[in-house]
Amino acid sequence: MFKASTLCYSMGDKIVRTAQVVPQLVVRTSGNFQEFSLYKWINRNKSLLRKLLAFGALLHICGNILTSGIFLYTSYRNYPGGEALRRFHQIEAPTSAVHVHIDVAAAQTGITRFGQMYPDWIYNKTEDLVPGGSEMMSYSHLIIGNTTNLKYYENSHIAIDTVEGFDGLHIDRNKLPFFFWKHKPKMWILKKI
């Protein structure tokens, strides 16, 4: 699992061998990148170019971690349908009679069968139903992601929760960290009156 790296370098006309035991996982995913990075880091004080290469490698790793964190948070906020279903399960009692319709926008943004927690509830994803039609009015709850369909339910349903989702990045050079996530309401959980 671990191996020792022995590095040789020359100092003047003598060859000096040093044994440096450095724990490394023996994972060969991209050739000898680990040994290359270790070599550059240990020999970083030999010249200005090597210092710059070692510093560049360190910056690359830090930038990669930061970028991965940004993308992770962005993708987490990009699935408001799944968040709406999670909140819906928290709001309604598991023993209540629920017949919920999940529209296309909600189904495409995170609602899956894996999120359906209660076997006594009826989850329906029927497409192409007329907004405000008799079939839509037969459901006890609606999870809607299409804002244009909200007007059909103003008199028959109440919004019990709204879920915000990712709406882009905003860059502001006057504030740190210079960029901010913009959010706006993306999903509405409606209950029949």
CSV table of C-alpha atoms in Angstrom, one decimal:
chain,number,residue,atom,x,y,z
A,1,MET,CA,0.0,0.0,0.0
A,2,PHE,CA,2.9,2.4,0.8
A,3,LYS,CA,6.3,2.6,-0.8
A,4,ALA,CA,9.5,4.4,-0.1
A,5,SER,CA,11.0,6.7,-2.7
A,6,THR,CA,14.8,6.9,-3.0
A,7,LEU,CA,15.9,10.0,-4.8
A,8,CYS,CA,19.4,10.6,-6.2
A,9,TYR,CA,20.8,14.1,-7.0
A,10,SER,CA,24.2,15.4,-7.8
A,11,MET,CA,26.0,18.0,-5.8
A,12,GLY,CA,29.1,19.2,-7.5
A,13,ASP,CA,31.0,16.2,-8.8
A,14,LYS,CA,29.8,13.9,-6.1
A,15,ILE,CA,26.7,11.8,-6.2
A,16,VAL,CA,24.9,11.9,-3.0
A,17,ARG,CA,22.2,9.4,-2.3
A,18,THR,CA,19.6,10.2,0.1
A,19,ALA,CA,16.9,7.9,1.2
A,20,GLN,CA,13.7,9.7,1.9
A,21,VAL,CA,10.8,7.6,3.0
A,22,VAL,CA,7.7,9.3,1.8
A,23,PRO,CA,4.3,7.5,2.2
A,24,GLN,CA,2.6,7.4,-1.1
A,25,LEU,CA,-0.4,5.4,-2.2
A,26,VAL,CA,0.6,3.1,-5.0
A,27,VAL,CA,-2.2,4.3,-7.4
A,28,ARG,CA,-1.1,4.5,-10.9
A,29,THR,CA,-3.9,6.4,-12.6
A,30,SER,CA,-1.9,9.0,-14.5
A,31,GLY,CA,1.5,7.5,-15.0
A,32,ASN,CA,4.3,8.7,-12.7
A,33,PHE,CA,2.6,11.9,-11.7
A,34,GLN,CA,3.1,11.3,-8.0
A,35,GLU,CA,6.8,10.7,-8.4
A,36,PHE,CA,7.1,13.7,-10.7
A,37,SER,CA,5.3,15.9,-8.2
A,38,LEU,CA,7.4,14.6,-5.3
A,39,TYR,CA,10.6,15.1,-7.2
A,40,LYS,CA,9.6,18.7,-8.1
A,41,TRP,CA,8.7,19.4,-4.5
A,42,ILE,CA,11.8,18.0,-2.9
A,43,ASN,CA,14.1,19.8,-5.5
A,44,ARG,CA,12.2,23.1,-5.4
A,45,ASN,CA,15.1,25.0,-3.8
A,46,LYS,CA,17.6,24.2,-6.6
A,47,SER,CA,16.6,26.9,-9.0
A,48,LEU,CA,14.0,29.6,-9.6
A,49,LEU,CA,12.4,27.6,-12.3
A,50,ARG,CA,11.9,24.6,-10.0
A,51,LYS,CA,10.5,26.9,-7.3
A,52,LEU,CA,8.0,28.2,-9.9
A,53,LEU,CA,7.0,24.7,-11.0
A,54,ALA,CA,6.5,23.5,-7.4
A,55,PHE,CA,4.5,26.6,-6.6
A,56,GLY,CA,2.4,26.2,-9.8
A,57,ALA,CA,1.7,22.5,-8.9
A,58,LEU,CA,0.6,23.6,-5.4
A,59,LEU,CA,-1.6,26.3,-6.8
A,60,HIS,CA,-3.1,23.8,-9.3
A,61,ILE,CA,-4.1,21.5,-6.5
A,62,CYS,CA,-5.7,24.3,-4.4
A,63,GLY,CA,-7.5,25.6,-7.5
A,64,ASN,CA,-8.8,22.2,-8.2
A,65,ILE,CA,-10.2,21.8,-4.7
A,66,LEU,CA,-11.8,25.2,-4.8
A,67,THR,CA,-13.3,24.6,-8.3
A,68,SER,CA,-14.6,21.2,-7.3
A,69,GLY,CA,-16.3,22.7,-4.2
A,70,ILE,CA,-18.0,25.4,-6.3
A,71,PHE,CA,-19.3,22.9,-8.8
A,72,LEU,CA,-20.5,20.6,-6.1
A,73,TYR,CA,-22.5,23.4,-4.4
A,74,THR,CA,-23.9,24.6,-7.8
A,75,SER,CA,-25.0,21.1,-8.8
A,76,TYR,CA,-26.6,20.6,-5.4
A,77,ARG,CA,-28.7,23.7,-5.8
A,78,ASN,CA,-29.5,22.8,-9.4
A,79,TYR,CA,-32.0,20.1,-8.4
A,80,PRO,CA,-35.0,21.9,-6.8
A,81,GLY,CA,-37.4,19.1,-7.6
A,82,GLY,CA,-35.7,16.7,-5.3
A,83,GLU,CA,-35.5,19.3,-2.6
A,84,ALA,CA,-39.3,20.0,-3.1
A,85,LEU,CA,-40.1,16.3,-2.6
A,86,ARG,CA,-37.9,16.1,0.5
A,87,ARG,CA,-39.7,19.2,2.0
A,88,PHE,CA,-43.1,17.8,1.0
A,89,HIS,CA,-42.3,14.7,3.0
A,90,GLN,CA,-41.4,16.8,6.0
A,91,ILE,CA,-44.6,18.9,5.8
A,92,GLU,CA,-47.3,16.3,5.4
A,93,ALA,CA,-47.8,13.5,7.9
A,94,PRO,CA,-47.0,10.0,6.6
A,95,THR,CA,-50.5,8.8,7.5
A,96,SER,CA,-52.4,11.4,5.6
A,97,ALA,CA,-54.1,10.5,2.4
A,98,VAL,CA,-51.9,12.1,-0.3
A,99,HIS,CA,-52.3,11.9,-4.1
A,100,VAL,CA,-49.6,14.2,-5.5
A,101,HIS,CA,-49.0,15.2,-9.1
A,102,ILE,CA,-45.5,15.9,-10.1
A,103,ASP,CA,-45.2,18.0,-13.2
A,104,VAL,CA,-42.5,17.6,-15.9
A,105,ALA,CA,-40.2,20.4,-14.7
A,106,ALA,CA,-40.2,18.9,-11.2
A,107,ALA,CA,-39.6,15.4,-12.5
A,108,GLN,CA,-36.6,16.6,-14.6
A,109,THR,CA,-35.0,18.4,-11.6
A,110,GLY,CA,-34.5,15.6,-9.1
A,111,ILE,CA,-37.7,13.8,-8.3
A,112,THR,CA,-37.2,10.1,-8.8
A,113,ARG,CA,-38.8,6.9,-7.4
A,114,PHE,CA,-35.9,6.7,-4.9
A,115,GLY,CA,-37.3,9.8,-3.2
A,116,GLN,CA,-40.8,8.4,-2.8
A,117,MET,CA,-40.8,7.5,0.9
A,118,TYR,CA,-44.4,6.5,1.8
A,119,PRO,CA,-46.0,3.5,0.1
A,120,ASP,CA,-49.5,4.6,1.0
A,121,TRP,CA,-49.1,7.8,-0.9
A,122,ILE,CA,-49.9,8.0,-4.6
A,123,TYR,CA,-47.2,9.8,-6.7
A,124,ASN,CA,-48.3,10.6,-10.2
A,125,LYS,CA,-46.1,11.9,-13.0
A,126,THR,CA,-48.7,11.8,-15.8
A,127,GLU,CA,-47.7,14.2,-18.6
A,128,ASP,CA,-49.8,16.4,-20.9
A,129,LEU,CA,-52.6,17.1,-18.4
A,130,VAL,CA,-54.4,20.3,-19.0
A,131,PRO,CA,-53.4,22.9,-16.4
A,132,GLY,CA,-56.4,23.7,-14.2
A,133,GLY,CA,-58.4,20.8,-15.8
A,134,SER,CA,-60.6,18.3,-14.0
A,135,GLU,CA,-57.8,15.7,-13.8
A,136,MET,CA,-55.4,18.2,-12.2
A,137,MET,CA,-58.1,19.2,-9.7
A,138,SER,CA,-58.5,15.6,-8.5
A,139,TYR,CA,-55.0,15.6,-6.8
A,140,SER,CA,-54.7,16.6,-3.2
A,141,HIS,CA,-51.2,18.1,-3.8
A,142,LEU,CA,-49.2,19.5,-6.7
A,143,ILE,CA,-45.5,20.0,-7.1
A,144,ILE,CA,-45.1,22.5,-9.9
A,145,GLY,CA,-42.0,23.9,-11.6
A,146,ASN,CA,-43.7,25.8,-14.4
A,147,THR,CA,-44.5,29.3,-13.3
A,148,THR,CA,-47.1,29.9,-16.1
A,149,ASN,CA,-49.3,27.1,-14.6
A,150,LEU,CA,-49.5,28.7,-11.2
A,151,LYS,CA,-52.3,31.1,-12.2
A,152,TYR,CA,-54.7,28.1,-12.8
A,153,TYR,CA,-54.5,27.1,-9.1
A,154,GLU,CA,-54.8,30.5,-7.4
A,155,ASN,CA,-58.4,29.9,-6.2
A,156,SER,CA,-58.3,26.1,-5.6
A,157,HIS,CA,-54.9,25.6,-3.9
A,158,ILE,CA,-52.6,27.2,-1.4
A,159,ALA,CA,-48.8,27.2,-1.6
A,160,ILE,CA,-47.4,25.4,1.4
A,161,ASP,CA,-43.8,25.8,0.4
A,162,THR,CA,-41.5,27.3,-2.2
A,163,VAL,CA,-38.1,25.9,-3.2
A,164,GLU,CA,-35.4,28.1,-4.6
A,165,GLY,CA,-33.0,26.9,-7.1
A,166,PHE,CA,-29.8,27.9,-8.9
A,167,ASP,CA,-30.3,30.8,-11.3
A,168,GLY,CA,-26.7,31.7,-12.3
A,169,LEU,CA,-23.6,33.3,-10.9
A,170,HIS,CA,-23.3,37.0,-10.1
A,171,ILE,CA,-19.9,38.6,-10.2
A,172,ASP,CA,-19.3,41.6,-7.9
A,173,ARG,CA,-15.7,42.8,-7.9
A,174,ASN,CA,-16.3,45.0,-4.9
A,175,LYS,CA,-17.1,42.1,-2.5
A,176,LEU,CA,-15.1,39.1,-1.6
A,177,PRO,CA,-15.3,36.2,-2.9
A,178,PHE,CA,-16.2,38.2,-6.1
A,179,PHE,CA,-18.9,35.8,-7.2
A,180,PHE,CA,-22.2,34.8,-5.7
A,181,TRP,CA,-24.9,32.3,-6.5
A,182,LYS,CA,-28.2,33.7,-7.6
A,183,HIS,CA,-31.3,31.9,-6.6
A,184,LYS,CA,-34.9,32.3,-7.4
A,185,PRO,CA,-38.1,30.3,-6.7
A,186,LYS,CA,-38.2,27.2,-9.0
A,187,MET,CA,-40.7,24.8,-7.4
A,188,TRP,CA,-44.0,25.3,-5.6
A,189,ILE,CA,-45.8,22.8,-3.4
A,190,LEU,CA,-49.5,23.3,-3.6
A,191,LYS,CA,-52.2,21.9,-1.4
A,192,LYS,CA,-55.9,21.7,-2.4
A,193,ILE,CA,-58.1,23.9,-0.3
